[in-house]
Each structure stands twice: as C-alpha cells, then as structure tokens.
Amino acid sequence: HGGVAHGDVQPRDLAAELLEDATLLGVLAHSDVQRQILSARQIVAASKDKQRLVIGTTDLMHYGPQYNYTPTHSTNLNVWKKKQEKPLLDVLQNVTPQRLQKLYQSNPHIMCGPFATYTVLQFLVCSGYKKQGKCVAYYDSADVHASPDTFVSYVSFVYS
C-alpha cells in the first residue's frame, strides 16, 4: 500500500538501514490462537539476546460497496470511522492481544488481517514489553484519493 513519507526519510531508505545487519525470520500468522502464541514464542526464542525489528501488517476497515460494507450511520463518515476504529487503536497502543481477539470477533470489518497483528502483540507480551505503542501514522485512502464513499484505513505503530 502506498504510504505517506514523513520528513526527509523515505520508507525504503529507513527499511534498508534497519535491516542492513538483520537476520530475517519469517513467521506465518495462523487463525488458531494457540499457533499464534507459539509463533510469537518462536520469534522470542530465535531472537534472544539480539536487537529485534518485528513487522506485522494489516489494513483496517474496508468501507464501501465494493467491500460489501456500508452500514448506516448518523454522523459524518469520517467521524463515524474514527469512532469505530478507536477501540482497535487503543488495543494496538496498549498491547492487549486478548482484547484484539474479542474486538475482531464482535466486528470482523474492523481489520482484514487480525492474525499477523495478534501475533505481533503476543510477541510483545512474550518479550515482556511493558510500554505503550506509539501511533506514527493513521490515515485512509480517502485522504490520498478523494473518494468520499469508499476507503481503506491504515495505521502504523512503533514499539520500542
């Protein structure tokens, strides 16, 4: 997906710098929660005593007729979208994988890739991560391409 570059650093340059001396470890995100936890524990074990860069990705809400998701709402679409996605952003900020699971079960339209996201959050828990994540980008495709009745939302969090 296209992203918005911040400052003078281009995303590819930053990724190249971060990954220069890295050993890459691919982890398959599973729909089964126990396998997700196992994947997270495998990342922790494989990267013990090493600097880690873990990347998990998902799109958030897909809204519009082509996504078969156009619930009625009584407010401005952007205000409604932000209200719908706020609980998910809280989950990502506060690193609460169990809440992510419940949130997705109650509204599967909130995101399209919960398994990778859950695995990353579970990895943070297994690693003893105790801080809040920092949201560094939150936007939707309507911000980039003027299309008021259809959009896909995106968010980027950093955990350091």
CSV table of C-alpha atoms in Angstrom, one decimal:
chain,number,residue,atom,x,y,z
A,1,HIS,CA,0.0,0.0,0.0
A,2,GLY,CA,1.1,3.5,-0.6
A,3,GLY,CA,2.2,5.4,2.4
A,4,VAL,CA,3.0,8.9,3.4
A,5,ALA,CA,6.7,9.6,4.0
A,6,HIS,CA,7.4,11.8,7.0
A,7,GLY,CA,10.4,14.2,7.0
A,8,ASP,CA,13.3,13.6,4.7
A,9,VAL,CA,13.5,9.9,5.3
A,10,GLN,CA,11.9,7.7,2.6
A,11,PRO,CA,10.3,4.4,3.8
A,12,ARG,CA,12.7,2.3,1.7
A,13,ASP,CA,15.8,4.1,3.0
A,14,LEU,CA,14.7,3.6,6.5
A,15,ALA,CA,13.9,-0.1,6.0
A,16,ALA,CA,17.3,-0.7,4.3
A,17,GLU,CA,19.0,0.9,7.2
A,18,LEU,CA,17.1,-1.0,9.8
A,19,LEU,CA,17.5,-4.3,8.0
A,20,GLU,CA,21.2,-3.9,7.0
A,21,ASP,CA,22.6,-6.3,9.5
A,22,ALA,CA,19.4,-8.2,10.4
A,23,THR,CA,18.7,-11.8,10.2
A,24,LEU,CA,15.2,-12.2,8.8
A,25,LEU,CA,12.8,-14.6,10.4
A,26,GLY,CA,9.5,-15.3,8.7
A,27,VAL,CA,6.6,-16.3,10.8
A,28,LEU,CA,3.3,-17.5,9.5
A,29,ALA,CA,0.3,-15.9,11.2
A,30,HIS,CA,-2.3,-18.6,11.9
A,31,SER,CA,-6.0,-18.3,12.5
A,32,ASP,CA,-5.6,-20.6,15.5
A,33,VAL,CA,-4.8,-18.6,18.7
A,34,GLN,CA,-2.6,-21.3,20.2
A,35,ARG,CA,-0.5,-21.4,17.0
A,36,GLN,CA,-0.2,-17.6,17.1
A,37,ILE,CA,1.1,-17.7,20.6
A,38,LEU,CA,3.6,-20.5,19.6
A,39,SER,CA,4.7,-18.3,16.6
A,40,ALA,CA,5.3,-15.4,19.0
A,41,ARG,CA,7.3,-17.5,21.4
A,42,GLN,CA,9.4,-18.8,18.4
A,43,ILE,CA,10.2,-15.2,17.5
A,44,VAL,CA,11.3,-14.5,21.1
A,45,ALA,CA,13.4,-17.7,21.2
A,46,ALA,CA,15.0,-17.2,17.8
A,47,SER,CA,16.0,-13.6,18.6
A,48,LYS,CA,17.1,-14.0,22.2
A,49,ASP,CA,19.8,-11.5,23.1
A,50,LYS,CA,19.6,-9.8,19.7
A,51,GLN,CA,18.2,-6.5,18.6
A,52,ARG,CA,14.7,-7.1,17.2
A,53,LEU,CA,12.7,-5.4,14.5
A,54,VAL,CA,9.3,-7.1,14.2
A,55,ILE,CA,6.9,-6.0,11.4
A,56,GLY,CA,3.3,-7.1,11.3
A,57,THR,CA,0.9,-5.6,8.9
A,58,THR,CA,-2.8,-5.3,8.3
A,59,ASP,CA,-5.3,-2.9,6.7
A,60,LEU,CA,-8.0,-1.7,8.9
A,61,MET,CA,-11.6,-1.1,7.9
A,62,HIS,CA,-12.6,-1.5,4.3
A,63,TYR,CA,-15.7,0.6,3.7
A,64,GLY,CA,-17.7,0.9,0.6
A,65,PRO,CA,-20.0,-1.1,-1.8
A,66,GLN,CA,-17.1,-3.0,-3.4
A,67,TYR,CA,-16.2,-4.3,0.1
A,68,ASN,CA,-19.9,-5.2,0.9
A,69,TYR,CA,-19.7,-3.0,4.0
A,70,THR,CA,-21.8,0.1,4.1
A,71,PRO,CA,-23.6,0.2,7.4
A,72,THR,CA,-25.8,3.2,8.0
A,73,HIS,CA,-24.6,5.8,10.4
A,74,SER,CA,-26.0,9.1,11.5
A,75,THR,CA,-22.8,11.2,11.6
A,76,ASN,CA,-20.2,12.3,9.1
A,77,LEU,CA,-18.5,9.2,7.6
A,78,ASN,CA,-15.0,10.2,8.8
A,79,VAL,CA,-16.2,10.9,12.4
A,80,TRP,CA,-18.1,7.5,12.3
A,81,LYS,CA,-15.0,5.7,11.0
A,82,LYS,CA,-12.7,7.1,13.7
A,83,LYS,CA,-15.3,6.2,16.4
A,84,GLN,CA,-15.4,2.6,15.0
A,85,GLU,CA,-11.6,2.2,14.8
A,86,LYS,CA,-10.8,3.9,18.2
A,87,PRO,CA,-11.1,0.7,20.2
A,88,LEU,CA,-8.7,-1.0,17.8
A,89,LEU,CA,-6.2,1.8,18.1
A,90,ASP,CA,-6.4,1.5,21.9
A,91,VAL,CA,-5.7,-2.2,21.6
A,92,LEU,CA,-2.7,-1.5,19.5
A,93,GLN,CA,-1.4,1.2,21.7
A,94,ASN,CA,-1.9,-0.7,24.9
A,95,VAL,CA,-0.7,-4.1,23.6
A,96,THR,CA,-3.7,-6.2,24.6
A,97,PRO,CA,-3.9,-9.2,22.3
A,98,GLN,CA,-6.9,-10.7,24.1
A,99,ARG,CA,-8.9,-7.5,23.6
A,100,LEU,CA,-8.0,-7.7,19.9
A,101,GLN,CA,-9.4,-11.1,19.6
A,102,LYS,CA,-12.7,-10.1,21.2
A,103,LEU,CA,-12.9,-6.9,19.2
A,104,TYR,CA,-12.4,-8.7,15.9
A,105,GLN,CA,-15.0,-11.3,16.9
A,106,SER,CA,-17.5,-8.6,17.6
A,107,ASN,CA,-16.7,-6.7,14.3
A,108,PRO,CA,-14.7,-8.6,11.7
A,109,HIS,CA,-14.9,-5.5,9.4
A,110,ILE,CA,-12.6,-3.6,11.8
A,111,MET,CA,-9.5,-5.1,10.1
A,112,CYS,CA,-8.6,-7.6,7.4
A,113,GLY,CA,-5.5,-9.2,8.9
A,114,PRO,CA,-6.1,-9.8,12.6
A,115,PHE,CA,-3.8,-12.9,12.8
A,116,ALA,CA,-0.5,-11.1,12.0
A,117,THR,CA,-1.4,-8.3,14.3
A,118,TYR,CA,-2.4,-10.7,17.1
A,119,THR,CA,1.0,-12.5,16.6
A,120,VAL,CA,2.9,-9.3,16.9
A,121,LEU,CA,1.0,-8.2,20.0
A,122,GLN,CA,1.5,-11.6,21.5
A,123,PHE,CA,5.3,-11.4,20.7
A,124,LEU,CA,5.4,-8.2,22.6
A,125,VAL,CA,3.7,-9.8,25.6
A,126,CYS,CA,6.0,-12.8,25.5
A,127,SER,CA,9.0,-10.5,25.3
A,128,GLY,CA,8.0,-8.7,28.5
A,129,TYR,CA,7.1,-5.4,26.7
A,130,LYS,CA,5.6,-3.0,29.2
A,131,LYS,CA,5.2,0.3,27.4
A,132,GLN,CA,2.6,1.7,25.1
A,133,GLY,CA,3.0,1.6,21.4
A,134,LYS,CA,3.3,4.9,19.5
A,135,CYS,CA,1.0,5.6,16.6
A,136,VAL,CA,3.2,7.2,13.9
A,137,ALA,CA,0.6,7.2,11.0
A,138,TYR,CA,-3.1,6.9,10.8
A,139,TYR,CA,-5.0,7.7,7.6
A,140,ASP,CA,-7.2,6.2,5.0
A,141,SER,CA,-7.3,6.0,1.2
A,142,ALA,CA,-9.8,8.8,1.0
A,143,ASP,CA,-7.1,11.1,2.4
A,144,VAL,CA,-5.0,10.3,-0.6
A,145,HIS,CA,-7.6,9.7,-3.3
A,146,ALA,CA,-10.7,11.8,-2.9
A,147,SER,CA,-13.4,9.2,-2.7
A,148,PRO,CA,-16.0,10.1,-0.1
A,149,ASP,CA,-18.0,6.8,-0.2
A,150,THR,CA,-15.2,4.2,-0.1
A,151,PHE,CA,-12.0,3.9,1.8
A,152,VAL,CA,-9.5,1.6,3.4
A,153,SER,CA,-7.9,2.7,6.7
A,154,TYR,CA,-4.2,2.3,7.6
A,155,VAL,CA,-2.3,2.7,10.8
A,156,SER,CA,1.4,2.3,11.8
A,157,PHE,CA,2.6,1.7,15.4
A,158,VAL,CA,6.1,1.6,16.7
A,159,TYR,CA,7.0,-0.4,19.8
A,160,SER,CA,10.5,0.4,21.1
